[in-house]
Amino acid sequence: MTLPKDLISLFLLVVFILARDNGLARANASPSVQSLNTHELINPKLPPRAISSSKKFEGSSDLVHLRYHMGPVLSSSPINIYLIWYGKWAPSQKLLITDFIHSISADAHSAAAPSVAEWWRTVSLYTDQTGANVSRNVVVAGQYSDLRYSHGTHLTRLSVQQVIASAVRSAPFPVDHKHGVYLILTSEDVTVQDFCRAVCGFHYFTFPSMVGHTLPYAWIGNSGKQCPEVCAYPFALPGYMGGGGPGSLSPPNRDVGVDGMISVIGHELAELASNPLINAWYAGEDPTAPTEIGDLCEGLYGTGGGGGYIGQVMRDREGRTFNVNGSKGRKFLLQWIWSPVLKACAGPNALD
C-alpha cells in the first residue's frame, strides 16, 4: 500500500516534534546526570582542594610548557614496586592497595573498560632520549611491614629515607637499581613533615649518604584521621561545607582514607615513572619544585572538569563513585594525567 505524500510528511513532522520535546525534557530534568548501563554519570561541583591548587591548569594546553630534560624514565620492564607498610595496617587495606597496583598492568580481559591499565597507558606515552617508553608492566616485587614504627610515629623527609635504608639493610628487599621503586605507605596514626599542610605524598630519590644507593621512591600517607578533607578529596570535604566531614561522593571501596590514598599513589607513581630522578619530564624551570604530569591535572577525574567541577565520573547502584575498573572487580577513582600526545589531561573514561 502506498501512503499519500502529505500523510508521510505529517507523520515525519510528528516524530520530529516528539523526539525534540523528549530530548529537551531529559536535558532540563538533569543536565549533569546521564545513564550508562547500570551506572550513572555525574559531574558534581565541589570546592577545590586546600593545597596545590596553583598547579591545576584544568586541561589548558596554552598554559603548559611541559619539557623533557634528558633524564631517564622507568622504561625497564617490569617496574618492581617494593612496598613498605609503616605502622599498623588492616589486611583489607593492604589488599586494596596491592589490587590497585596489580591492576596497572592487568591484561585487557581482567577488567572492564575504562580500566586502570588503560589509565596507565597515558603514562606509558612518555619516553627517554632513546625513544624507550615508560614500561606498562608494573609488579609488586616485595612487601615489608614495619609494625614497630622503627623511626617513630613522626617522620621527616630524611627519616623516610632511613625507613628505606632499614628495609634494605634487614635484607627483605634487594637494592634494585634498574627496575626498583620503593613505596613507603604510612598508617593513619603516623605524622609526616608537611603532610596535610603542603603535601599528601611526594616522590624523590634516596641519597647515597642515607641509603648507600640512589633509588627512586615515593611516600604516601593515610589521611583518614588526620586530614581527609585535604588528602582524601573528593571523598571528604572541608568542614565549612554543609554537614562537614565526608562529602557526598561515596568512596568506591568504603574506605575514605585508603580510597583517597589510591588516587595519590597513582599520581605519585605516574610522576615517578616519568621523572624518577627529577631530570626528565616536568614543566617550569626549577627542578626543586617541578610541575609534573600529575600536578597538571590535579582535581580532574573526567570530561567536563574544571571551574570547580571534577568531571564526569560514574556512580553505581550503591552510590559508590569511581572512574576506572580494576582487576578482581575493583573500582577506583583516579585523577587524570597530562598526555604528551593530546597536550591535555586525559583518562580512559573520557566521553569525547
mmCIF file of C-alpha atoms in Angstrom:
data_model
loop_
_atom_site.group_PDB
_atom_site.id
_atom_site.type_symbol
_atom_site.label_atom_id
_atom_site.label_comp_id
_atom_site.label_asym_id
_atom_site.label_seq_id
_atom_site.Cartn_x
_atom_site.Cartn_y
_atom_site.Cartn_z
ATOM 1 C CA MET A 1 0.000 0.000 0.000
ATOM 2 C CA THR A 2 1.290 3.466 -0.896
ATOM 3 C CA LEU A 3 0.601 6.324 1.538
ATOM 4 C CA PRO A 4 -0.150 9.860 0.247
ATOM 5 C CA LYS A 5 2.910 12.124 0.356
ATOM 6 C CA ASP A 6 1.169 14.691 2.568
ATOM 7 C CA LEU A 7 0.351 11.949 5.139
ATOM 8 C CA ILE A 8 4.003 10.787 5.179
ATOM 9 C CA SER A 9 5.178 14.369 5.675
ATOM 10 C CA LEU A 10 2.755 14.853 8.569
ATOM 11 C CA PHE A 11 3.928 11.623 10.204
ATOM 12 C CA LEU A 12 7.592 12.648 9.942
ATOM 13 C CA LEU A 13 6.818 16.055 11.419
ATOM 14 C CA VAL A 14 5.092 14.490 14.432
ATOM 15 C CA VAL A 15 8.057 12.145 15.002
ATOM 16 C CA PHE A 16 10.472 15.076 14.872
ATOM 17 C CA ILE A 17 8.487 17.158 17.383
ATOM 18 C CA LEU A 18 8.153 14.240 19.815
ATOM 19 C CA ALA A 19 11.877 13.471 19.631
ATOM 20 C CA ARG A 20 12.789 17.121 20.133
ATOM 21 C CA ASP A 21 10.466 17.587 23.113
ATOM 22 C CA ASN A 22 11.629 14.355 24.688
ATOM 23 C CA GLY A 23 15.272 15.400 24.365
ATOM 24 C CA LEU A 24 14.572 18.834 25.854
ATOM 25 C CA ALA A 25 12.727 17.275 28.755
ATOM 26 C CA ARG A 26 15.658 14.999 29.553
ATOM 27 C CA ALA A 27 18.134 17.853 29.333
ATOM 28 C CA ASN A 28 16.077 20.152 31.569
ATOM 29 C CA ALA A 29 15.380 17.441 34.098
ATOM 30 C CA SER A 30 19.010 16.560 34.860
ATOM 31 C CA PRO A 31 21.724 18.374 32.918
ATOM 32 C CA SER A 32 24.680 16.813 34.783
ATOM 33 C CA VAL A 33 23.482 13.204 35.128
ATOM 34 C CA GLN A 34 23.333 10.621 32.355
ATOM 35 C CA SER A 35 22.686 6.897 32.287
ATOM 36 C CA LEU A 36 25.348 4.410 31.222
ATOM 37 C CA ASN A 37 24.252 0.788 31.590
ATOM 38 C CA THR A 38 23.891 0.214 35.357
ATOM 39 C CA HIS A 39 25.892 3.327 36.219
ATOM 40 C CA GLU A 40 25.026 6.975 36.477
ATOM 41 C CA LEU A 41 27.345 9.616 35.053
ATOM 42 C CA ILE A 42 27.671 12.595 37.375
ATOM 43 C CA ASN A 43 29.734 15.789 37.317
ATOM 44 C CA PRO A 44 29.459 17.301 40.793
ATOM 45 C CA LYS A 45 30.744 20.778 41.617
ATOM 46 C CA LEU A 46 32.931 20.685 44.712
ATOM 47 C CA PRO A 47 35.215 23.160 46.457
ATOM 48 C CA PRO A 48 38.865 22.930 45.393
ATOM 49 C CA ARG A 49 41.398 21.020 47.451
ATOM 50 C CA ALA A 50 43.040 23.091 50.143
ATOM 51 C CA ILE A 51 46.576 22.555 48.809
ATOM 52 C CA SER A 52 48.397 22.616 45.473
ATOM 53 C CA SER A 53 45.550 24.336 43.618
ATOM 54 C CA SER A 54 48.074 26.649 41.969
ATOM 55 C CA LYS A 55 49.346 23.714 39.942
ATOM 56 C CA LYS A 56 45.966 22.858 38.425
ATOM 57 C CA PHE A 57 45.738 24.017 34.832
ATOM 58 C CA GLU A 58 42.336 22.433 34.124
ATOM 59 C CA GLY A 59 43.438 20.963 30.809
ATOM 60 C CA SER A 60 44.514 24.170 29.089
ATOM 61 C CA SER A 61 47.496 23.457 26.846
ATOM 62 C CA ASP A 62 48.089 27.209 26.390
ATOM 63 C CA LEU A 63 49.357 27.434 29.964
ATOM 64 C CA VAL A 64 51.507 24.322 29.959
ATOM 65 C CA HIS A 65 55.129 24.101 28.855
ATOM 66 C CA LEU A 66 55.974 20.527 29.737
ATOM 67 C CA ARG A 67 59.510 19.766 28.573
ATOM 68 C CA TYR A 68 61.859 16.823 28.524
ATOM 69 C CA HIS A 69 65.136 17.477 30.373
ATOM 70 C CA MET A 70 67.065 14.470 29.006
ATOM 71 C CA GLY A 71 66.910 12.299 32.130
ATOM 72 C CA PRO A 72 65.747 8.659 32.364
ATOM 73 C CA VAL A 73 62.206 7.340 32.652
ATOM 74 C CA LEU A 74 61.260 3.961 34.115
ATOM 75 C CA SER A 75 61.463 2.099 30.814
ATOM 76 C CA SER A 76 62.983 -1.163 32.042
ATOM 77 C CA SER A 77 60.385 -3.901 32.335
ATOM 78 C CA PRO A 78 58.980 -4.789 34.730
ATOM 79 C CA ILE A 79 58.814 -1.870 37.141
ATOM 80 C CA ASN A 80 59.324 -3.592 40.506
ATOM 81 C CA ILE A 81 57.364 -1.990 43.347
ATOM 82 C CA TYR A 82 58.748 -2.651 46.827
ATOM 83 C CA LEU A 83 56.066 -1.833 49.392
ATOM 84 C CA ILE A 84 56.969 -0.696 52.902
ATOM 85 C CA TRP A 85 53.960 -0.737 55.244
ATOM 86 C CA TYR A 86 54.954 1.622 58.032
ATOM 87 C CA GLY A 87 52.748 1.285 61.085
ATOM 88 C CA LYS A 88 49.622 -0.781 61.573
ATOM 89 C CA TRP A 89 47.587 -1.738 58.513
ATOM 90 C CA ALA A 90 44.473 -3.896 58.258
ATOM 91 C CA PRO A 91 44.801 -6.839 55.844
ATOM 92 C CA SER A 92 41.845 -5.488 53.850
ATOM 93 C CA GLN A 93 43.639 -2.151 53.379
ATOM 94 C CA LYS A 94 46.811 -3.848 52.175
ATOM 95 C CA LEU A 95 44.811 -5.992 49.759
ATOM 96 C CA LEU A 96 43.006 -2.966 48.335
ATOM 97 C CA ILE A 97 46.258 -1.133 47.577
ATOM 98 C CA THR A 98 48.033 -4.182 46.139
ATOM 99 C CA ASP A 99 44.982 -4.931 43.971
ATOM 100 C CA PHE A 100 45.270 -1.408 42.580
ATOM 101 C CA ILE A 101 48.963 -1.861 41.742
ATOM 102 C CA HIS A 102 48.288 -5.254 40.131
ATOM 103 C CA SER A 103 45.558 -3.584 38.039
ATOM 104 C CA ILE A 104 48.076 -1.256 36.363
ATOM 105 C CA SER A 105 49.475 -3.980 34.125
ATOM 106 C CA ALA A 106 46.427 -6.245 34.023
ATOM 107 C CA ASP A 107 45.531 -7.599 30.607
ATOM 108 C CA ALA A 108 42.546 -6.351 28.659
ATOM 109 C CA HIS A 109 40.301 -9.220 29.768
ATOM 110 C CA SER A 110 40.804 -8.874 33.536
ATOM 111 C CA ALA A 111 38.995 -5.562 33.983
ATOM 112 C CA ALA A 112 36.118 -3.867 32.197
ATOM 113 C CA ALA A 113 36.705 -0.605 30.370
ATOM 114 C CA PRO A 114 37.536 2.037 31.405
ATOM 115 C CA SER A 115 40.336 0.324 33.317
ATOM 116 C CA VAL A 116 43.360 1.167 35.461
ATOM 117 C CA ALA A 117 45.590 -0.399 32.780
ATOM 118 C CA GLU A 118 44.112 1.976 30.186
ATOM 119 C CA TRP A 119 44.733 4.887 32.580
ATOM 120 C CA TRP A 120 48.429 3.885 32.797
ATOM 121 C CA ARG A 121 48.718 3.889 29.005
ATOM 122 C CA THR A 122 48.855 7.693 29.151
ATOM 123 C CA VAL A 123 51.870 7.404 31.468
ATOM 124 C CA SER A 124 53.496 4.910 29.089
ATOM 125 C CA LEU A 125 53.475 7.521 26.307
ATOM 126 C CA TYR A 126 56.438 9.258 27.946
ATOM 127 C CA THR A 127 59.846 8.323 26.538
ATOM 128 C CA ASP A 128 63.525 8.859 27.266
ATOM 129 C CA GLN A 129 66.138 10.198 24.849
ATOM 130 C CA THR A 130 66.485 6.776 23.226
ATOM 131 C CA GLY A 131 62.767 6.656 22.477
ATOM 132 C CA ALA A 132 62.064 3.973 25.112
ATOM 133 C CA ASN A 133 58.614 4.278 26.684
ATOM 134 C CA VAL A 134 57.701 4.019 30.334
ATOM 135 C CA SER A 135 57.031 0.334 30.972
ATOM 136 C CA ARG A 136 53.433 -0.873 31.104
ATOM 137 C CA ASN A 137 54.429 -3.864 33.218
ATOM 138 C CA VAL A 138 54.229 -2.993 36.928
ATOM 139 C CA VAL A 139 54.515 -5.666 39.637
ATOM 140 C CA VAL A 140 54.649 -5.876 43.423
ATOM 141 C CA ALA A 141 58.120 -7.374 43.857
ATOM 142 C CA GLY A 142 58.223 -7.380 47.646
ATOM 143 C CA GLN A 143 56.499 -6.229 50.832
ATOM 144 C CA TYR A 144 57.863 -5.314 54.245
ATOM 145 C CA SER A 145 55.863 -4.402 57.365
ATOM 146 C CA ASP A 146 57.420 -2.073 59.925
ATOM 147 C CA LEU A 147 54.940 -2.729 62.747
ATOM 148 C CA ARG A 148 57.213 -1.311 65.453
ATOM 149 C CA TYR A 149 57.428 2.215 63.999
ATOM 150 C CA SER A 150 61.222 1.799 63.923
ATOM 151 C CA HIS A 151 61.783 5.509 63.293
ATOM 152 C CA GLY A 152 58.961 6.808 65.474
ATOM 153 C CA THR A 153 55.434 7.976 64.768
ATOM 154 C CA HIS A 154 56.628 11.234 63.221
ATOM 155 C CA LEU A 155 58.768 11.132 60.084
ATOM 156 C CA THR A 156 60.681 13.848 58.277
ATOM 157 C CA ARG A 157 61.613 13.738 54.618
ATOM 158 C CA LEU A 158 65.045 12.477 55.625
ATOM 159 C CA SER A 159 63.774 9.850 58.062
ATOM 160 C CA VAL A 160 61.533 8.494 55.286
ATOM 161 C CA GLN A 161 64.794 7.598 53.543
ATOM 162 C CA GLN A 162 66.012 5.975 56.758
ATOM 163 C CA VAL A 163 62.932 3.744 56.667
ATOM 164 C CA ILE A 164 64.028 2.572 53.212
ATOM 165 C CA ALA A 165 67.580 2.063 54.461
ATOM 166 C CA SER A 166 66.304 -0.126 57.308
ATOM 167 C CA ALA A 167 64.300 -2.257 54.876
ATOM 168 C CA VAL A 168 67.287 -2.697 52.557
ATOM 169 C CA ARG A 169 69.743 -3.452 55.391
ATOM 170 C CA SER A 170 67.466 -6.014 57.024
ATOM 171 C CA ALA A 171 67.501 -7.822 53.665
ATOM 172 C CA PRO A 172 63.825 -8.227 52.882
ATOM 173 C CA PHE A 173 64.486 -6.004 49.861
ATOM 174 C CA PRO A 174 67.300 -6.077 47.317
ATOM 175 C CA VAL A 175 68.991 -2.957 46.020
ATOM 176 C CA ASP A 176 67.215 -2.850 42.669
ATOM 177 C CA HIS A 177 68.905 -0.115 40.637
ATOM 178 C CA LYS A 178 67.475 -0.998 37.261
ATOM 179 C CA HIS A 179 63.866 -1.902 37.934
ATOM 180 C CA GLY A 180 63.108 -0.927 41.542
ATOM 181 C CA VAL A 181 60.747 1.671 43.004
ATOM 182 C CA TYR A 182 60.324 1.877 46.771
ATOM 183 C CA LEU A 183 56.868 2.875 48.016
ATOM 184 C CA ILE A 184 56.546 3.907 51.679
ATOM 185 C CA LEU A 185 52.967 3.941 52.970
ATOM 186 C CA THR A 186 52.366 5.349 56.462
ATOM 187 C CA SER A 187 49.349 4.384 58.567
ATOM 188 C CA GLU A 188 46.769 6.885 59.758
ATOM 189 C CA ASP A 189 48.471 7.376 63.149
ATOM 190 C CA VAL A 190 51.823 8.448 61.647
ATOM 191 C CA THR A 191 52.521 12.131 61.077
ATOM 192 C CA VAL A 192 54.955 13.209 58.373
ATOM 193 C CA GLN A 193 56.703 16.510 57.688
ATOM 194 C CA ASP A 194 54.407 18.787 55.622
ATOM 195 C CA PHE A 195 51.650 16.111 55.499
ATOM 196 C CA CYS A 196 48.185 17.685 55.322
ATOM 197 C CA ARG A 197 49.645 21.202 55.182
ATOM 198 C CA ALA A 198 51.588 21.150 51.916
ATOM 199 C CA VAL A 199 51.586 17.588 50.567
ATOM 200 C CA CYS A 200 49.584 14.349 50.529
ATOM 201 C CA GLY A 201 52.515 12.431 49.067
ATOM 202 C CA PHE A 202 55.821 13.060 47.363
ATOM 203 C CA HIS A 203 58.484 11.265 45.351
ATOM 204 C CA TYR A 204 62.218 11.719 45.114
ATOM 205 C CA PHE A 205 65.371 9.593 45.108
ATOM 206 C CA THR A 206 67.456 8.373 48.020
ATOM 207 C CA PHE A 207 70.806 9.899 48.915
ATOM 208 C CA PRO A 208 73.814 7.558 48.909
ATOM 209 C CA SER A 209 74.806 9.039 52.282
ATOM 210 C CA MET A 210 71.458 7.911 53.742
ATOM 211 C CA VAL A 211 70.757 4.615 51.995
ATOM 212 C CA GLY A 212 74.034 3.816 50.256
ATOM 213 C CA HIS A 213 72.420 3.997 46.826
ATOM 214 C CA THR A 214 70.399 6.321 44.598
ATOM 215 C CA LEU A 215 66.953 4.721 44.390
ATOM 216 C CA PRO A 216 63.652 6.296 43.280
ATOM 217 C CA TYR A 217 60.953 6.230 45.930
ATOM 218 C CA ALA A 218 57.591 7.709 46.853
ATOM 219 C CA TRP A 219 55.804 8.272 50.142
ATOM 220 C CA ILE A 220 52.030 8.497 50.646
ATOM 221 C CA GLY A 221 50.185 8.766 53.961
ATOM 222 C CA ASN A 222 46.759 7.572 55.078
ATOM 223 C CA SER A 223 44.869 10.790 55.801
ATOM 224 C CA GLY A 224 41.747 9.052 57.117
ATOM 225 C CA LYS A 225 42.016 10.502 60.640
ATOM 226 C CA GLN A 226 44.337 13.456 60.096
ATOM 227 C CA CYS A 227 43.052 15.411 57.085
ATOM 228 C CA PRO A 228 40.610 13.511 54.849
ATOM 229 C CA GLU A 229 39.159 16.797 53.584
ATOM 230 C CA VAL A 230 42.619 17.659 52.208
ATOM 231 C CA CYS A 231 44.128 14.366 51.050
ATOM 232 C CA ALA A 232 41.091 12.114 50.546
ATOM 233 C CA TYR A 233 39.342 14.629 48.279
ATOM 234 C CA PRO A 234 36.711 14.304 46.853
ATOM 235 C CA PHE A 235 35.510 11.675 49.356
ATOM 236 C CA ALA A 236 35.700 14.235 52.158
ATOM 237 C CA LEU A 237 35.096 17.980 52.033
ATOM 238 C CA PRO A 238 36.223 20.906 54.187
ATOM 239 C CA GLY A 239 34.346 21.418 57.440
ATOM 240 C CA TYR A 240 32.871 24.735 56.289
ATOM 241 C CA MET A 241 30.757 22.859 53.747
ATOM 242 C CA GLY A 242 27.284 21.773 54.798
ATOM 243 C CA GLY A 243 27.486 18.905 57.267
ATOM 244 C CA GLY A 244 31.303 18.788 57.244
ATOM 245 C CA GLY A 245 33.307 15.580 57.284
ATOM 246 C CA PRO A 246 32.843 13.021 54.497
ATOM 247 C CA GLY A 247 31.354 14.565 51.385
ATOM 248 C CA SER A 248 28.560 13.480 49.106
ATOM 249 C CA LEU A 249 30.858 11.320 46.964
ATOM 250 C CA SER A 250 30.990 7.814 48.380
ATOM 251 C CA PRO A 251 34.377 6.045 48.072
ATOM 252 C CA PRO A 252 34.320 3.007 45.777
ATOM 253 C CA ASN A 253 35.726 0.648 48.422
ATOM 254 C CA ARG A 254 34.092 2.181 51.520
ATOM 255 C CA ASP A 255 37.382 3.415 52.983
ATOM 256 C CA VAL A 256 37.747 7.201 52.771
ATOM 257 C CA GLY A 257 41.410 7.199 53.809
ATOM 258 C CA VAL A 258 42.642 4.350 51.597
ATOM 259 C CA ASP A 259 40.452 5.201 48.601
ATOM 260 C CA GLY A 260 41.853 8.735 48.838
ATOM 261 C CA MET A 261 45.375 7.315 49.094
ATOM 262 C CA ILE A 262 44.977 5.301 45.910
ATOM 263 C CA SER A 263 44.496 8.394 43.757
ATOM 264 C CA VAL A 264 47.592 9.930 45.378
ATOM 265 C CA ILE A 265 49.531 6.684 44.834
ATOM 266 C CA GLY A 266 48.535 6.779 41.164
ATOM 267 C CA HIS A 267 49.577 10.448 40.951
ATOM 268 C CA GLU A 268 52.996 9.772 42.510
ATOM 269 C CA LEU A 269 53.675 6.569 40.554
ATOM 270 C CA ALA A 270 52.879 8.358 37.281
ATOM 271 C CA GLU A 271 55.305 11.148 38.133
ATOM 272 C CA LEU A 272 57.912 8.732 39.469
ATOM 273 C CA ALA A 273 57.780 6.749 36.219
ATOM 274 C CA SER A 274 58.137 9.827 34.008
ATOM 275 C CA ASN A 275 60.549 11.796 36.224
ATOM 276 C CA PRO A 276 62.338 9.375 38.590
ATOM 277 C CA LEU A 277 65.490 11.454 39.165
ATOM 278 C CA ILE A 278 63.800 14.868 38.755
ATOM 279 C CA ASN A 279 65.564 15.467 35.446
ATOM 280 C CA ALA A 280 63.129 14.089 32.861
ATOM 281 C CA TRP A 281 59.553 15.313 32.259
ATOM 282 C CA TYR A 282 58.292 18.411 34.070
ATOM 283 C CA ALA A 283 57.124 21.972 33.498
ATOM 284 C CA GLY A 284 58.841 25.020 34.937
ATOM 285 C CA GLU A 285 62.483 25.906 35.291
ATOM 286 C CA ASP A 286 63.029 24.940 38.927
ATOM 287 C CA PRO A 287 63.803 21.218 39.372
ATOM 288 C CA THR A 288 63.418 21.601 43.146
ATOM 289 C CA ALA A 289 59.745 22.440 42.630
ATOM 290 C CA PRO A 290 58.761 20.844 39.306
ATOM 291 C CA THR A 291 55.219 20.807 37.973
ATOM 292 C CA GLU A 292 54.810 17.223 36.799
ATOM 293 C CA ILE A 293 52.311 15.209 34.772
ATOM 294 C CA GLY A 294 50.039 14.573 37.756
ATOM 295 C CA ASP A 295 50.207 18.128 39.092
ATOM 296 C CA LEU A 296 48.938 19.489 35.778
ATOM 297 C CA CYS A 297 45.660 17.591 36.137
ATOM 298 C CA GLU A 298 45.088 17.711 39.867
ATOM 299 C CA GLY A 299 41.397 17.644 40.760
ATOM 300 C CA LEU A 300 40.270 16.414 37.312
ATOM 301 C CA TYR A 301 38.643 12.982 37.049
ATOM 302 C CA GLY A 302 36.577 13.126 33.873
ATOM 303 C CA THR A 303 35.242 15.013 30.877
ATOM 304 C CA GLY A 304 33.898 18.464 31.678
ATOM 305 C CA GLY A 305 36.189 19.025 34.666
ATOM 306 C CA GLY A 306 37.401 22.456 35.686
ATOM 307 C CA GLY A 307 35.873 25.528 37.286
ATOM 308 C CA GLY A 308 35.068 23.554 40.425
ATOM 309 C CA TYR A 309 33.715 20.501 38.592
ATOM 310 C CA ILE A 310 35.653 17.257 38.952
ATOM 311 C CA GLY A 311 34.423 15.940 35.591
ATOM 312 C CA GLN A 312 32.087 13.135 34.544
ATOM 313 C CA VAL A 313 32.537 10.133 36.820
ATOM 314 C CA MET A 314 30.419 7.054 37.441
ATOM 315 C CA ARG A 315 28.189 6.206 40.362
ATOM 316 C CA ASP A 316 26.965 2.653 40.816
ATOM 317 C CA ARG A 317 23.659 1.460 42.260
ATOM 318 C CA GLU A 318 25.129 1.508 45.764
ATOM 319 C CA GLY A 319 26.149 5.139 45.379
ATOM 320 C CA ARG A 320 29.883 4.456 45.110
ATOM 321 C CA THR A 321 31.811 6.891 42.920
ATOM 322 C CA PHE A 322 34.557 5.751 40.529
ATOM 323 C CA ASN A 323 36.002 6.344 37.076
ATOM 324 C CA VAL A 324 38.059 3.207 36.371
ATOM 325 C CA ASN A 325 37.756 -0.531 36.900
ATOM 326 C CA GLY A 326 40.493 -2.738 38.313
ATOM 327 C CA SER A 327 41.136 -6.439 38.473
ATOM 328 C CA LYS A 328 39.038 -8.667 40.771
ATOM 329 C CA GLY A 329 36.040 -6.420 40.175
ATOM 330 C CA ARG A 330 37.609 -3.481 41.999
ATOM 331 C CA LYS A 331 36.623 0.115 41.279
ATOM 332 C CA PHE A 332 38.815 3.176 41.802
ATOM 333 C CA LEU A 333 38.682 6.948 41.389
ATOM 334 C CA LEU A 334 41.918 8.164 39.779
ATOM 335 C CA GLN A 335 42.805 11.690 38.761
ATOM 336 C CA TRP A 336 43.636 12.248 35.110
ATOM 337 C CA ILE A 337 47.206 12.562 33.799
ATOM 338 C CA TRP A 338 48.695 15.013 31.293
ATOM 339 C CA SER A 339 49.043 13.418 27.854
ATOM 340 C CA PRO A 340 52.103 14.356 25.799
ATOM 341 C CA VAL A 341 50.175 13.436 22.655
ATOM 342 C CA LEU A 342 46.910 15.286 23.296
ATOM 343 C CA LYS A 343 48.639 18.149 25.136
ATOM 344 C CA ALA A 344 45.790 17.956 27.634
ATOM 345 C CA CYS A 345 44.636 15.998 30.663
ATOM 346 C CA ALA A 346 43.453 12.541 29.675
ATOM 347 C CA GLY A 347 41.805 9.475 31.134
ATOM 348 C CA PRO A 348 40.170 6.303 29.826
ATOM 349 C CA ASN A 349 36.699 7.429 30.945
ATOM 350 C CA ALA A 350 36.753 10.421 28.571
ATOM 351 C CA LEU A 351 33.448 10.991 26.803
ATOM 352 C CA ASP A 352 34.875 12.950 23.878
#
